[in-house]
């Protein structure tokens, strides 16, 4: 996935380490409440739904649909040239559980809300970024 | 129920010079706005016993923070009993609502509230350095967006706009009508930055930033400061002009502070604050004479129109189709000064300033012709918002 060169990489924290490194094992790891089973992203130290402090990363399917997207045309990062598609991907695990991410290997004109996508990981240094591509029909 | 028992009023407002890259510091601009607001109220700096600002001395991009409350207090030798600043508040006017509570509860009598920015000058000076500096890692609130190229609010808000357009059929042309209306109003505002007429063709053909947002959907970095004096009602007899009552206010935030997890992507925190504001007043949306609604990005104004109840949810496109709804001589004039899209990013406080100036009938050529006594002010976007209902009776 050469598209990722020039991205600004994330500062990995204890809370986010599972998310940023699960891809080295081919896994999309998302925090989940162990009490009420709510998935939670971005990761925080409690469950906003039931307020349990017992949250831990679990493996999500990596499948979802596009909830919203934008075609970025502005060169925010000189080494990461536009156009590229930024999307909110809603994971199939739970309504409203979304990742802000990039779509790769897609026909920009064909992107639409509701389109099925799946995770692919892009390894950069010590992190594996979860990007998404269209699921073949 | 009323907001702080109607004990808090606005007694004066002032703005500094406003422009692009005018080369003055944020403190200099803040002091100028403060002088004008204190004089406008008919007060002296000896009367000022509270200071409030957004956001205060926080780490931020260059020019975003013009001055801290201490800077202004020090410069004028103010003897104050109450102070606050903060970025963790309800939109950019959140600390002003705290000031209203402070005067209502007796902790201060006249609070100088201000917002100063010098982003235009700072960005011009920093651009060369930024391009050559090594990129650091994204942390804090940007950890989960920057790595995916979602670098700007333009990207984050564009996604909300796209989803709304998908759900309800809102078009770029309909949003463009609002943008053009602001530019038309700005032509009558001598302090606006962009005053040349704009056509729909100009709007649609502008360079695309992040679809559906083109260049004219994004506000303009500016240099300028705005100051507002919030006073206890009992302390305003004999002052320069009749006080404007802070009739209602909304500061409620009900969902996570994120740009991508809101339950309903076709609403924003503006809906939370607007709903809570209407609980603080006997007035309804139908009573409002005009509105000044945040437009850091054009789409945010459409959200405020719906959140405040001027259009039904999902129907702002139809509202925008009928220009008589929102033009300067229409039923509900919106952003008579040109908003941030044409008058410059004074970061929220510009909307408050315009609402007061219109209520006092001091807006010059752009003065709304009909009688106006009730104004709605909505500030912020995404997970951050605050709103007020301002009432002037002679
Ligand atoms: Zn839970």
Coordinates of C-alpha atoms and ligand atoms in Angstrom, one line a residue:
Chain A
X1 CA 0.0 0.0 0.0
X2 CA 2.3 2.7 -1.2
X3 CA -0.4 5.3 -0.8
X4 CA 0.4 5.7 2.8
X5 CA 3.9 7.1 2.4
X6 CA 4.0 10.7 3.8
X7 CA 1.2 10.2 6.3
X8 CA 1.5 11.6 9.7
X9 CA 1.8 8.6 12.0
X10 CA 0.0 8.2 15.4
X11 CA 1.6 8.6 18.8
X12 CA 0.9 5.1 20.2
X13 CA -0.4 5.2 23.8
X14 CA -1.2 2.4 26.3
X15 CA -4.9 2.9 25.4
X16 CA -4.3 2.7 21.7
X17 CA -1.5 0.2 21.3
X18 CA -3.8 -2.7 20.6
X19 CA -5.6 -0.7 17.8
X20 CA -2.4 0.4 16.1
X21 CA -0.5 -2.9 16.3
X22 CA -3.3 -5.5 15.8
X23 CA -2.6 -5.4 12.1
X24 CA 0.8 -7.1 12.5
X25 CA -1.3 -10.2 13.3
X26 CA -3.9 -9.3 10.7
X27 CA -6.4 -8.3 13.4
X28 CA -8.6 -5.2 13.8
X29 CA -8.6 -4.7 17.6
X30 CA -11.3 -2.5 19.1
X31 CA -12.0 -1.8 22.7
X32 CA -15.0 -3.5 24.1
X33 CA -16.9 -3.3 27.4
X34 CA -16.6 -6.6 29.2
X35 CA -19.8 -6.0 31.2
X36 CA -22.3 -4.9 28.6
X37 CA -20.4 -5.9 25.4
X38 CA -20.5 -2.4 23.9
X39 CA -17.7 -1.7 21.4
X40 CA -15.9 1.6 22.0
X41 CA -13.8 3.7 19.7
X42 CA -11.7 5.7 20.1
X43 CA -10.5 3.8 23.1
X44 CA -11.1 5.3 26.5
X45 CA -10.9 3.8 30.0
X46 CA -14.6 3.3 30.6
X47 CA -17.7 2.3 28.8
X48 CA -19.9 5.3 28.1
X49 CA -23.0 3.2 27.9
X50 CA -22.9 1.3 31.3
X51 CA -19.9 3.1 32.9
X52 CA -18.0 -0.1 33.6
X53 CA -14.3 0.3 33.9
X54 CA -13.8 -3.2 32.6
X55 CA -12.9 -2.5 28.9
X56 CA -10.4 -4.5 26.8
X57 CA -9.5 -4.9 23.2
X58 CA -11.2 -7.6 21.2
X59 CA -10.9 -8.7 17.6
X60 CA -13.5 -7.1 15.2
X61 CA -14.5 -8.6 11.9
X62 CA -12.8 -5.8 9.8
X63 CA -16.0 -5.6 7.7
X64 CA -18.2 -2.6 7.5
X65 CA -20.0 -0.1 5.3
X66 CA -19.3 3.5 4.4
X67 CA -21.3 5.9 6.6
X68 CA -19.9 9.1 5.1
X69 CA -17.0 10.2 3.0
X70 CA -15.2 13.1 1.5
X71 CA -12.8 13.4 -1.5
X72 CA -9.9 15.5 -0.2
X73 CA -8.3 17.7 -2.8
X74 CA -6.1 19.9 -0.7
X75 CA -2.4 19.0 -0.1
X76 CA -2.3 19.1 3.7
X77 CA 0.8 16.9 3.7
X78 CA 3.3 17.6 0.9
X79 CA 4.3 13.9 0.7
X80 CA 0.7 12.6 0.7
X81 CA -0.8 14.0 -2.5
X82 CA -4.5 14.4 -3.2
X83 CA -7.0 13.3 -4.3
X84 CA -7.7 10.7 -1.6
X85 CA -10.9 9.5 0.0
X86 CA -11.4 9.9 3.7
X87 CA -14.3 7.9 5.0
X88 CA -16.2 7.1 8.2
X89 CA -16.5 3.3 8.1
X90 CA -19.2 1.9 10.3
X91 CA -18.2 -1.6 11.5
X92 CA -20.7 -4.3 11.2
X93 CA -20.3 -5.1 14.9
X94 CA -22.5 -2.3 16.1
X95 CA -24.5 0.6 14.7
X96 CA -22.6 3.9 15.2
X97 CA -19.2 2.2 15.8
X98 CA -17.1 4.1 13.3
X99 CA -13.5 4.6 12.3
X100 CA -12.2 7.6 10.5
X101 CA -10.0 6.0 7.8
X102 CA -8.8 6.1 4.2
X103 CA -10.2 4.1 1.3
X104 CA -7.6 2.5 -0.9
X105 CA -7.8 0.8 -4.3
X106 CA -11.2 2.4 -5.0
X107 CA -12.6 4.1 -8.0
X108 CA -13.3 7.5 -6.4
X109 CA -16.4 8.1 -8.6
X110 CA -17.9 4.9 -7.4
X111 CA -17.7 5.5 -3.7
X112 CA -21.1 5.8 -2.0
X113 CA -22.8 5.6 1.4
X114 CA -23.6 2.0 2.3
X115 CA -20.8 0.5 0.2
X116 CA -19.4 -2.6 1.7
X117 CA -15.7 -2.4 2.7
X118 CA -13.1 -4.5 4.5
X119 CA -9.9 -3.7 6.4
X120 CA -6.4 -3.9 4.9
X121 CA -3.4 -3.0 7.0
X122 CA -0.7 -0.7 5.9
X123 CA 2.5 -1.1 7.9
X124 CA 4.5 2.0 8.6
X125 CA 7.4 1.8 11.1
X126 CA 5.9 0.5 14.3
X127 CA 2.2 0.8 13.4
X128 CA -0.2 -1.0 11.1
X129 CA -2.8 1.5 9.9
X130 CA -6.3 0.0 9.3
X131 CA -7.4 1.2 5.8
X132 CA -10.4 -0.1 3.9
X133 CA -11.1 -1.3 0.4
X134 CA -14.3 -2.1 -1.4
X135 CA -15.5 -5.7 -1.0
X136 CA -15.6 -7.4 -4.4
X137 CA -19.3 -7.8 -5.4
Chain B
X1 CA -37.3 28.8 33.9
X2 CA -35.0 31.6 32.6
X3 CA -31.3 31.8 32.0
X4 CA -29.6 33.2 35.2
X5 CA -33.0 34.9 36.0
X6 CA -32.4 37.5 33.2
X7 CA -29.9 39.2 35.5
X8 CA -27.1 39.2 32.9
X9 CA -27.1 41.8 30.1
X10 CA -24.7 43.0 27.4
X11 CA -23.9 46.7 27.9
X12 CA -21.4 47.3 25.2
X13 CA -19.3 45.8 22.3
X14 CA -16.2 46.7 20.4
X15 CA -14.0 45.4 17.6
X16 CA -10.4 46.1 16.7
X17 CA -9.2 46.7 13.2
X18 CA -10.0 43.5 11.1
X19 CA -8.1 42.3 8.1
X20 CA -5.7 39.9 6.4
X21 CA -2.1 39.9 7.5
X22 CA -2.2 43.4 9.1
X23 CA 0.9 42.6 11.1
X24 CA -0.4 43.4 14.5
X25 CA -0.1 41.1 17.6
X26 CA -3.1 39.4 19.1
X27 CA -2.6 41.4 22.3
X28 CA -2.5 44.7 20.5
X29 CA -5.8 43.7 18.8
X30 CA -7.4 42.5 22.1
X31 CA -6.5 45.8 23.8
X32 CA -8.0 47.8 21.0
X33 CA -11.3 45.9 21.1
X34 CA -11.4 46.2 24.9
X35 CA -11.0 50.0 24.8
X36 CA -13.8 50.3 22.2
X37 CA -16.2 48.0 24.1
X38 CA -15.6 49.7 27.5
X39 CA -16.1 53.2 25.9
X40 CA -19.2 51.9 23.9
X41 CA -20.8 50.8 27.2
X42 CA -20.1 54.1 28.8
X43 CA -17.9 52.5 31.4
X44 CA -14.3 53.1 32.4
X45 CA -11.7 50.4 33.1
X46 CA -12.1 51.1 36.8
X47 CA -15.6 49.6 36.5
X48 CA -14.4 46.3 35.0
X49 CA -14.0 43.7 37.7
X50 CA -14.1 40.5 35.7
X51 CA -12.4 39.1 32.6
X52 CA -13.3 36.2 30.4
X53 CA -11.9 34.8 27.2
X54 CA -11.8 31.9 24.8
X55 CA -9.6 29.9 24.7
X56 CA -7.0 31.3 27.0
X57 CA -3.3 30.3 26.9
X58 CA -3.5 26.8 25.4
X59 CA -1.2 25.0 23.0
X60 CA -2.7 25.7 19.6
X61 CA -1.8 26.6 16.0
X62 CA -0.1 29.9 15.4
X63 CA -2.4 32.9 15.8
X64 CA -5.3 31.0 17.3
X65 CA -4.7 32.5 20.7
X66 CA -4.4 36.3 20.5
X67 CA -4.2 37.1 24.2
X68 CA -4.9 35.6 27.7
X69 CA -7.0 37.2 30.3
X70 CA -3.9 38.1 32.2
X71 CA -2.4 40.0 29.3
X72 CA -5.4 42.3 29.2
X73 CA -5.6 42.6 33.0
X74 CA -1.9 43.4 33.2
X75 CA -2.0 45.9 30.4
X76 CA -4.8 48.0 31.8
X77 CA -4.0 47.5 35.5
X78 CA -7.4 46.0 36.1
X79 CA -8.5 45.2 39.7
X80 CA -10.7 42.2 39.2
X81 CA -12.6 39.7 41.3
X82 CA -13.4 37.1 38.8
X83 CA -11.6 35.5 35.8
X84 CA -12.0 32.6 33.4
X85 CA -10.7 31.3 30.1
X86 CA -10.9 27.9 28.6
X87 CA -11.1 25.8 25.5
X88 CA -13.1 23.1 27.2
X89 CA -16.4 24.9 27.1
X90 CA -19.6 25.1 25.0
X91 CA -18.4 26.5 21.8
X92 CA -16.4 29.7 21.6
X93 CA -19.0 31.7 23.6
X94 CA -19.1 29.2 26.5
X95 CA -16.9 31.3 28.8
X96 CA -19.2 34.3 28.1
X97 CA -22.1 32.3 29.5
X98 CA -19.9 31.6 32.6
X99 CA -19.5 35.4 32.8
X100 CA -23.2 35.8 32.7
X101 CA -23.5 33.4 35.6
X102 CA -20.8 35.3 37.5
X103 CA -22.5 38.6 37.3
X104 CA -25.9 37.1 38.1
X105 CA -24.4 35.5 41.3
X106 CA -22.6 38.6 42.4
X107 CA -19.0 37.6 41.8
X108 CA -18.5 40.4 39.4
X109 CA -20.4 43.4 38.1
X110 CA -19.0 44.2 34.7
X111 CA -17.0 41.5 32.9
X112 CA -14.8 42.2 29.9
X113 CA -15.2 39.1 27.6
X114 CA -13.0 38.9 24.5
X115 CA -11.7 36.7 21.7
X116 CA -8.6 37.8 19.8
X117 CA -7.0 36.0 16.8
X118 CA -4.2 36.9 14.4
X119 CA -4.2 33.7 12.3
X120 CA -3.7 35.5 9.0
X121 CA -0.5 37.2 10.0
X122 CA 0.8 34.1 12.0
X123 CA 0.1 31.7 9.2
X124 CA 1.8 33.8 6.6
X125 CA 4.9 34.1 8.8
X126 CA 4.9 30.4 9.7
X127 CA 4.2 28.8 6.3
X128 CA 7.8 28.5 5.1
X129 CA 9.0 27.0 8.4
X130 CA 6.1 24.5 8.5
X131 CA 6.9 23.0 5.1
X132 CA 10.5 22.3 6.0
X133 CA 10.0 21.1 9.6
X134 CA 9.9 17.3 10.3
X135 CA 6.4 16.0 10.9
X136 CA 5.9 14.9 14.4
X137 CA 3.4 12.1 15.5
X138 CA -0.3 12.8 15.8
X139 CA -1.4 12.7 19.4
X140 CA -4.3 13.7 21.5
X141 CA -7.5 14.4 19.6
X142 CA -5.9 14.0 16.2
X143 CA -4.4 10.6 16.8
X144 CA -7.2 8.8 15.0
X145 CA -7.6 11.3 12.1
X146 CA -4.3 12.6 11.0
X147 CA -2.8 9.3 9.9
X148 CA -5.6 9.0 7.4
X149 CA -5.1 12.4 5.9
X150 CA -8.2 13.8 7.7
X151 CA -6.1 16.8 8.6
X152 CA -8.6 19.6 8.8
X153 CA -12.1 20.4 10.1
X154 CA -12.8 20.8 6.4
X155 CA -12.4 17.0 6.1
X156 CA -14.3 16.1 9.3
X157 CA -17.2 18.4 8.6
X158 CA -17.3 17.6 4.9
X159 CA -18.2 14.0 5.9
X160 CA -21.2 15.2 8.0
X161 CA -22.3 17.4 5.1
X162 CA -22.0 14.5 2.6
X163 CA -24.1 12.2 4.8
X164 CA -26.8 14.8 5.2
X165 CA -26.8 15.5 1.5
X166 CA -27.1 11.7 0.9
X167 CA -30.0 11.4 3.4
X168 CA -32.0 14.5 2.5
X169 CA -31.0 15.6 -1.0
X170 CA -29.5 18.9 0.0
X171 CA -27.4 20.2 -2.9
X172 CA -24.3 22.3 -3.3
X173 CA -26.4 24.9 -5.1
X174 CA -28.7 25.2 -2.1
X175 CA -25.7 25.6 0.3
X176 CA -24.3 28.1 -2.3
X177 CA -27.3 30.3 -1.9
X178 CA -26.5 30.8 1.7
X179 CA -22.8 31.6 0.9
X180 CA -23.8 34.1 -1.8
X181 CA -26.3 35.7 0.6
X182 CA -23.4 36.3 3.1
X183 CA -21.3 37.8 0.4
X184 CA -24.1 40.1 -0.7
X185 CA -24.5 41.3 2.9
X186 CA -20.7 41.7 3.3
X187 CA -20.7 44.2 0.5
X188 CA -22.6 46.6 2.9
X189 CA -20.1 45.9 5.7
X190 CA -17.0 48.2 5.6
X191 CA -15.2 45.8 8.0
X192 CA -15.7 42.7 5.9
X193 CA -12.7 41.1 4.2
X194 CA -14.4 39.9 1.0
X195 CA -17.0 42.3 -0.4
X196 CA -17.0 41.6 -4.1
X197 CA -20.2 40.1 -5.5
X198 CA -20.2 36.3 -5.9
X199 CA -22.3 34.4 -8.5
X200 CA -23.4 30.8 -8.3
X201 CA -20.9 30.1 -11.1
X202 CA -18.1 31.6 -9.0
X203 CA -19.2 29.4 -6.0
X204 CA -19.5 26.1 -7.9
X205 CA -16.3 26.6 -10.0
X206 CA -14.1 27.5 -7.0
X207 CA -11.2 25.2 -6.3
X208 CA -12.4 22.0 -4.4
X209 CA -11.0 21.6 -0.9
X210 CA -12.7 18.5 0.4
X211 CA -15.9 17.5 -1.5
X212 CA -18.6 18.9 -1.0
X213 CA -16.6 21.9 0.3
X214 CA -15.0 24.2 -2.2
X215 CA -12.9 27.3 -1.4
X216 CA -15.9 29.5 -0.6
X217 CA -17.4 27.0 1.9
X218 CA -14.4 27.6 4.1
X219 CA -14.0 30.7 6.2
X220 CA -11.1 33.1 6.0
X221 CA -8.2 33.3 8.5
X222 CA -8.2 36.8 9.8
X223 CA -6.6 39.2 12.3
X224 CA -9.0 40.8 14.7
X225 CA -10.5 40.9 18.2
X226 CA -13.9 41.3 19.5
X227 CA -14.9 42.4 23.1
X228 CA -18.2 42.2 24.8
X229 CA -19.1 43.7 28.2
X230 CA -21.4 41.4 30.3
X231 CA -23.0 43.4 33.2
X232 CA -25.3 42.8 36.0
X233 CA -28.7 44.4 35.1
X234 CA -28.9 46.5 38.2
X235 CA -25.6 48.1 37.4
X236 CA -26.5 49.4 34.0
X237 CA -28.8 52.4 34.7
X238 CA -27.3 55.6 33.3
X239 CA -25.0 53.7 30.9
X240 CA -24.7 54.6 27.2
X241 CA -27.4 52.4 25.7
X242 CA -30.2 50.2 26.8
X243 CA -29.0 46.8 28.0
X244 CA -29.4 43.7 25.9
X245 CA -30.8 40.9 28.0
X246 CA -29.2 37.5 27.7
X247 CA -32.7 36.0 27.5
X248 CA -31.8 32.4 26.9
X249 CA -28.7 30.3 26.5
X250 CA -27.7 26.8 25.6
X251 CA -24.5 25.0 26.7
X252 CA -25.6 21.4 26.8
X253 CA -23.3 18.7 25.3
X254 CA -24.9 15.2 25.4
X255 CA -22.6 13.0 23.3
X256 CA -18.9 12.0 23.1
X257 CA -16.4 14.8 22.3
X258 CA -15.4 13.2 18.9
X259 CA -15.9 14.2 15.3
X260 CA -17.0 10.7 14.2
X261 CA -19.0 8.9 16.8
X262 CA -22.2 11.1 17.1
X263 CA -25.2 8.8 17.1
X264 CA -26.9 10.7 14.3
X265 CA -24.5 12.0 11.7
X266 CA -27.2 14.4 10.3
X267 CA -27.1 16.4 13.6
X268 CA -24.4 18.0 15.7
X269 CA -23.9 19.4 19.2
X270 CA -25.7 22.5 17.9
X271 CA -28.9 20.4 18.3
X272 CA -28.1 19.7 22.0
X273 CA -27.5 23.3 22.9
X274 CA -30.4 24.7 20.9
X275 CA -32.8 22.3 22.6
X276 CA -31.5 23.3 26.0
X277 CA -31.7 27.0 25.2
X278 CA -35.4 26.9 24.4
X279 CA -36.0 25.5 27.8
X280 CA -34.6 28.7 29.3
X281 CA -37.1 31.1 27.7
X282 CA -40.8 31.7 27.0
X283 CA -39.9 32.7 23.4
X284 CA -40.0 30.2 20.5
X285 CA -38.2 30.0 17.2
X286 CA -41.1 31.9 15.5
X287 CA -40.4 35.0 17.7
X288 CA -36.8 35.4 16.5
X289 CA -36.3 38.5 14.3
X290 CA -32.8 37.6 12.9
X291 CA -30.0 35.1 13.5
X292 CA -26.2 35.1 13.4
X293 CA -25.1 31.6 12.8
X294 CA -21.6 30.1 12.8
X295 CA -20.2 29.4 9.4
X296 CA -16.6 28.3 9.9
X297 CA -17.8 26.0 7.1
X298 CA -21.0 26.8 5.2
X299 CA -22.7 23.5 6.2
X300 CA -22.6 24.5 9.9
X301 CA -25.1 27.3 9.3
X302 CA -27.5 24.8 7.8
X303 CA -27.2 22.8 10.9
X304 CA -27.9 25.8 13.1
X305 CA -31.0 26.7 11.0
X306 CA -32.4 23.2 11.8
X307 CA -31.2 23.0 15.3
X308 CA -32.8 26.2 16.4
X309 CA -36.0 25.2 14.7
X310 CA -36.1 27.7 11.8
X311 CA -36.5 24.7 9.4
X312 CA -37.7 21.2 10.1
X313 CA -35.0 18.5 10.3
X314 CA -34.1 17.3 6.8
X315 CA -35.7 20.3 5.1
X316 CA -33.1 23.0 5.2
X317 CA -32.7 22.7 1.4
X318 CA -36.3 23.9 0.9
X319 CA -35.7 26.7 3.4
X320 CA -32.7 27.8 1.4
X321 CA -34.5 27.6 -1.9
X322 CA -36.7 30.6 -0.8
X323 CA -34.2 33.4 -0.4
X324 CA -37.0 35.5 1.2
X325 CA -36.4 33.3 4.3
X326 CA -32.9 34.6 5.1
X327 CA -31.9 37.6 3.0
X328 CA -31.3 41.0 4.7
X329 CA -34.9 42.2 4.0
X330 CA -36.4 38.8 4.4
X331 CA -38.3 37.0 7.2
X332 CA -35.3 35.9 9.2
X333 CA -32.1 37.7 8.0
X334 CA -29.1 35.5 8.6
X335 CA -25.5 36.8 9.0
X336 CA -26.1 40.5 8.0
X337 CA -22.3 41.2 8.4
X338 CA -21.3 38.4 6.0
X339 CA -20.4 35.7 8.5
X340 CA -16.9 34.3 8.8
X341 CA -17.1 33.2 5.1
X342 CA -16.9 36.9 4.0
X343 CA -16.2 39.0 7.0
X344 CA -13.3 36.9 8.5
X345 CA -12.8 34.2 11.1
X346 CA -13.2 36.1 14.4
X347 CA -14.0 32.8 15.8
X348 CA -17.5 33.0 17.1
X349 CA -17.5 36.4 18.7
X350 CA -18.1 38.1 15.4
X351 CA -21.6 36.7 15.4
X352 CA -22.3 38.0 18.9
X353 CA -21.0 41.4 18.0
X354 CA -23.2 41.6 14.9
X355 CA -26.3 40.5 16.8
X356 CA -25.8 43.3 19.4
X357 CA -25.0 46.0 16.8
X358 CA -28.2 45.1 14.9
X359 CA -30.3 45.2 18.1
X360 CA -28.9 48.7 18.9
X361 CA -29.5 49.7 15.3
X362 CA -25.9 50.7 14.8
X363 CA -25.2 48.5 11.8
X364 CA -25.0 51.3 9.2
X365 CA -25.8 50.4 5.7
X366 CA -26.4 46.7 6.5
X367 CA -28.9 47.6 9.3
X368 CA -32.0 45.3 9.1
X369 CA -34.8 47.6 8.1
X370 CA -37.6 46.0 10.0
X371 CA -38.0 46.3 13.8
X372 CA -35.7 43.8 15.5
X373 CA -35.7 43.0 19.2
X374 CA -34.9 39.3 19.4
X375 CA -31.8 37.7 18.0
X376 CA -30.5 34.1 18.0
X377 CA -26.8 33.5 18.1
X378 CA -25.4 30.1 17.4
X379 CA -21.6 29.4 17.6
X380 CA -19.6 26.3 16.9
X381 CA -19.7 23.0 15.0
X382 CA -19.3 19.3 15.3
X383 CA -19.0 18.3 19.0
X384 CA -18.6 22.0 20.2
X385 CA -21.4 24.5 20.3
X386 CA -23.1 27.2 22.4
X387 CA -26.0 29.5 21.7
X388 CA -27.8 32.5 23.0
X389 CA -31.0 34.4 22.6
X390 CA -30.6 38.2 23.0
X391 CA -33.5 40.5 23.7
X392 CA -33.6 44.3 23.5
X393 CA -36.5 46.3 24.8
X394 CA -36.4 50.1 25.1
Ligands
LIG1 ZN1 -20.6 -1.2 29.2

